[in-house]
Coordinates of C-alpha atoms and ligand atoms in Angstrom, one line a residue:
M1 CA 0.0 0.0 0.0
K2 CA 1.1 3.6 -0.5
I3 CA 1.2 5.6 2.7
G4 CA 1.4 9.4 2.8
I5 CA 2.8 10.7 6.1
L6 CA 2.2 14.4 6.9
G7 CA 4.9 15.2 9.4
S8 CA 8.6 15.1 9.5
G9 CA 9.2 14.8 13.2
V10 CA 10.0 11.7 15.2
V11 CA 6.4 10.4 15.0
G12 CA 6.3 10.8 11.2
Q13 CA 9.7 9.1 10.8
T14 CA 8.9 6.3 13.2
L15 CA 5.6 5.4 11.6
A16 CA 7.1 5.8 8.2
S17 CA 9.8 3.3 9.0
G18 CA 7.2 0.9 10.5
F19 CA 5.1 1.0 7.4
I20 CA 8.2 0.3 5.3
K21 CA 9.1 -2.6 7.5
Y22 CA 5.7 -4.2 6.6
G23 CA 6.2 -3.8 2.9
N24 CA 4.5 -0.5 2.2
Q25 CA 5.7 2.5 0.1
V26 CA 5.9 5.7 2.1
K27 CA 6.2 9.4 1.2
I28 CA 6.8 11.8 4.1
G29 CA 5.4 15.3 3.5
T30 CA 7.2 18.3 4.9
S31 CA 7.9 22.0 4.1
N32 CA 11.6 21.3 5.0
P33 CA 12.8 18.2 3.1
A34 CA 16.4 18.7 4.2
K35 CA 15.3 17.6 7.7
L36 CA 14.8 14.1 6.3
S37 CA 18.1 13.5 4.5
D38 CA 19.4 11.3 7.3
W39 CA 16.2 9.3 7.4
L40 CA 16.2 8.9 3.6
K41 CA 19.7 7.5 3.6
T42 CA 18.7 4.6 5.8
A43 CA 15.0 4.1 4.9
G44 CA 15.5 2.1 1.7
S45 CA 14.0 2.2 -1.7
N46 CA 10.3 2.3 -0.6
A47 CA 10.9 5.7 1.1
S48 CA 10.5 9.1 -0.4
V49 CA 10.0 12.7 0.7
G50 CA 7.9 15.5 -0.8
S51 CA 5.7 18.5 0.0
F52 CA 2.6 18.0 2.1
D53 CA 0.4 17.9 -0.9
E54 CA 2.6 15.5 -2.7
A55 CA 2.6 13.1 0.2
A56 CA -1.2 13.4 0.6
E57 CA -1.7 12.8 -3.1
F58 CA 0.7 9.8 -2.9
G59 CA -1.1 8.1 0.0
E60 CA -3.9 5.6 -0.4
L61 CA -3.9 6.0 3.4
I62 CA -2.6 9.1 5.2
V63 CA -1.0 9.6 8.6
L64 CA -1.3 13.0 10.2
A65 CA 1.7 13.6 12.5
V66 CA 2.3 17.3 12.8
K67 CA 2.1 19.7 15.8
G68 CA -1.5 20.0 16.9
I69 CA -1.6 23.7 16.4
A70 CA -0.5 23.2 12.8
A71 CA -2.9 20.3 11.9
L72 CA -5.5 22.3 10.1
K73 CA -3.0 24.4 8.3
V74 CA -1.1 21.3 7.1
L75 CA -4.3 19.7 5.9
E76 CA -5.1 22.8 4.0
K77 CA -1.7 22.7 2.4
S78 CA -2.2 19.1 1.5
G79 CA -5.3 19.9 -0.6
S80 CA -8.8 18.6 0.1
A81 CA -8.9 16.7 -3.1
N82 CA -6.0 14.7 -2.0
L83 CA -7.7 13.8 1.3
K84 CA -11.1 13.0 -0.1
G85 CA -12.3 9.4 0.5
K86 CA -9.1 8.4 2.4
T87 CA -8.4 7.1 5.9
I88 CA -6.4 9.6 7.9
I89 CA -4.7 8.2 11.0
D90 CA -4.6 11.1 13.4
A91 CA -1.7 10.9 15.8
T92 CA -1.8 14.5 16.8
N93 CA -2.3 16.0 20.2
P94 CA -3.6 19.6 20.8
I95 CA -0.7 20.6 23.0
E96 CA -0.5 24.3 23.9
E97 CA 2.8 26.1 23.3
S98 CA 3.5 26.6 27.0
A99 CA 5.6 24.6 29.5
P100 CA 3.9 21.8 31.5
V101 CA 2.9 22.7 35.1
N102 CA 4.3 20.1 37.5
G103 CA 4.5 17.7 34.5
V104 CA 1.0 18.4 33.3
L105 CA 0.7 19.6 29.7
K106 CA -1.9 22.2 28.7
F107 CA -4.2 21.6 25.7
F108 CA -5.9 24.3 23.5
T109 CA -9.0 22.1 23.3
N110 CA -11.4 21.3 26.1
I111 CA -12.9 18.2 27.5
N112 CA -16.1 18.6 25.5
H113 CA -14.4 19.2 22.2
S114 CA -11.4 17.4 20.6
L115 CA -8.9 18.4 17.9
M116 CA -9.9 15.4 15.8
E117 CA -13.6 16.5 15.7
D118 CA -12.4 19.8 14.3
L119 CA -10.4 18.0 11.6
Q120 CA -13.3 15.7 10.7
N121 CA -15.8 18.6 10.6
K122 CA -13.5 20.5 8.3
Y123 CA -12.9 17.5 6.0
P124 CA -16.1 15.5 6.1
E125 CA -15.1 13.5 3.0
A126 CA -12.0 12.1 4.7
S127 CA -12.2 9.5 7.5
F128 CA -10.1 10.3 10.5
V129 CA -9.2 7.6 13.0
K130 CA -7.5 8.7 16.2
A131 CA -4.5 6.3 16.9
F132 CA -0.9 6.4 18.1
S133 CA -1.6 9.6 20.1
C134 CA -1.3 8.2 23.6
V135 CA 2.1 6.6 23.5
G136 CA 5.7 7.8 22.9
S137 CA 7.2 7.4 19.4
A138 CA 9.8 4.9 20.6
L139 CA 6.9 2.5 21.5
M140 CA 4.7 2.9 18.4
V141 CA 6.0 0.0 16.3
N142 CA 6.4 -3.4 17.9
P143 CA 6.8 -2.3 21.5
D144 CA 8.6 -4.9 23.7
F145 CA 6.7 -5.4 27.0
K146 CA 8.0 -9.0 27.4
G147 CA 5.0 -10.7 25.7
T148 CA 2.3 -8.3 27.0
K149 CA 0.5 -6.3 24.3
P150 CA -0.4 -2.7 25.2
T151 CA -3.7 -1.2 24.2
M152 CA -4.2 1.5 21.6
F153 CA -7.4 3.4 22.0
I154 CA -8.9 4.4 18.7
A155 CA -12.0 6.3 17.5
G156 CA -13.5 7.4 14.3
N157 CA -16.8 7.6 12.3
N158 CA -16.0 5.2 9.5
E159 CA -16.0 1.5 10.3
K160 CA -13.9 0.5 7.2
S161 CA -11.3 3.0 8.1
K162 CA -11.2 1.8 11.6
N163 CA -10.8 -1.8 10.4
D164 CA -7.8 -0.8 8.3
V165 CA -6.3 0.9 11.3
K166 CA -7.0 -2.2 13.5
N167 CA -5.1 -4.4 11.0
I168 CA -2.2 -2.0 11.1
L169 CA -2.1 -1.9 14.9
E170 CA -2.1 -5.7 15.0
K171 CA 0.9 -5.7 12.6
F172 CA 2.6 -3.1 14.8
G173 CA 2.2 -5.3 17.9
W174 CA -0.7 -3.7 19.6
E175 CA -4.1 -4.7 20.8
Y176 CA -6.8 -2.1 20.1
E177 CA -9.9 -0.8 21.9
D178 CA -12.4 0.8 19.6
M179 CA -14.0 3.6 21.6
G180 CA -16.6 4.5 18.9
T181 CA -17.1 7.7 17.0
A182 CA -15.0 10.9 16.6
E183 CA -16.4 12.3 19.9
A184 CA -14.4 9.7 21.8
A185 CA -11.3 11.6 20.8
R186 CA -12.3 13.9 23.6
A187 CA -11.3 11.1 26.0
I188 CA -8.3 9.7 24.0
E189 CA -6.4 12.9 23.3
P190 CA -6.0 13.7 27.0
L191 CA -4.4 10.3 27.6
C192 CA -1.3 12.1 26.1
I193 CA -1.3 14.4 29.2
L194 CA -1.4 11.4 31.5
W195 CA 1.2 9.4 29.5
C196 CA 3.7 12.3 29.7
I197 CA 3.5 13.0 33.4
P198 CA 6.0 10.3 34.5
G199 CA 8.2 11.5 31.7
F200 CA 8.3 15.2 32.8
R201 CA 8.5 14.3 36.5
Q202 CA 10.8 11.2 36.5
N203 CA 12.2 11.1 33.0
D204 CA 10.3 7.8 32.5
W205 CA 9.0 7.5 29.0
T206 CA 8.8 3.7 28.6
H207 CA 5.3 2.9 29.6
A208 CA 2.0 2.3 27.7
F209 CA -1.6 1.8 28.6
K210 CA -3.4 -1.5 28.8
L211 CA -7.1 -2.0 29.4
L212 CA -7.7 -5.0 31.7
K213 CA -10.9 -6.9 31.3
K214 CA -12.6 -9.7 33.3
Ligands
NAP301 N1 6.7 12.8 20.0 C1 6.0 11.8 20.4 O1 6.5 10.8 21.0 C2 4.5 11.8 20.2 C3 3.7 10.7 20.6 C4 2.4 10.7 20.3 C5 1.8 11.7 19.6 N2 2.6 12.8 19.3 C6 1.9 13.8 18.5 O2 2.3 13.6 17.1 C7 2.5 14.9 16.5 C8 3.9 15.0 15.9 O3 4.8 14.9 16.9 P1 6.4 14.9 16.7 O4 7.0 14.9 18.0 O5 6.8 13.9 15.6 O6 6.7 16.3 16.0 P2 6.3 17.9 16.2 O7 7.5 18.6 16.4 O8 5.2 18.0 17.2 O9 5.7 18.2 14.7 C9 6.6 18.2 13.6 C10 5.8 18.5 12.4 O10 4.9 19.5 12.6 C11 5.0 20.5 11.5 N3 4.9 21.8 12.1 C12 5.2 22.3 13.2 N4 4.9 23.6 13.4 C13 4.3 23.9 12.3 C14 3.7 25.1 11.8 N5 3.6 26.2 12.5 N6 3.1 25.1 10.5 C15 3.2 24.0 9.8 N7 3.7 22.8 10.2 C16 4.3 22.8 11.4 C17 6.5 20.3 11.0 O11 6.5 20.7 9.7 P3 7.8 20.6 8.8 O12 7.9 19.2 8.4 O13 7.5 21.4 7.6 O14 9.0 21.1 9.6 C18 6.7 18.8 11.2 O15 6.2 18.1 10.1 C19 2.2 16.0 17.5 O16 0.8 16.4 17.4 C20 2.4 15.2 18.8 O17 1.6 15.8 19.9 C21 3.9 12.8 19.5

């Protein structure tokens, strides 16, 4: 499959390498291709870099992995025609540009309204699926918890898109919990705040969530 990754940071690069590992072709979109020259040298022949709109056009499936405050702007640069009808994995978090307080990040959204709902409302012909937002990049692809699979919480309005994302998560070594429609991103996005607290307070970034069930 062809995957367009919007975002050149550590998340974009990590997920791009994960998709390549499982036999996909990937184009990372950025406004600054020079940032990816080291990644390109090691990523192999299925890797390429382009502008945001080139990556969006390339992708049969798209990953959104840019700063939360830039998400709408980057989608606009990507071109709505290039997003239409496609699954967009939304890994973004709406983190405010201010320092955490005692390890607690601030969001520019509120508990009754998520970033992904804004993105979905703005691009109703694309199918956003929240995923990968509540774990650090180092654990996104085949995390090693000595045989225990962590849980990725996902949400989105389109069942087929969520099924595609569930298959990807299984390949990437995760179990998933489907929390329903886009509104559930109101609960998933703040998991990022919780996940980061041990990091900011104790420099511990090696955990992931698991939903225990009877
Ligand atoms: N880091 C993690 O472990 C982690 C884990 C889970 C979720 N997330 C979320 O995933 C997303 C990506 O995180 P990241 O750490 O990989 O990188 P990041 O530094 O949050 O984002 C880098 C990307 O955002 C774009 N960007 C930043 N500011 C912009 C602006 N003002 N206008 C247009 N584009 C802008 C950059 O564009 P250029 O390519 O043009 O430079 C780049 O592609 C974030 O929403 C983050 O909250 C991160």
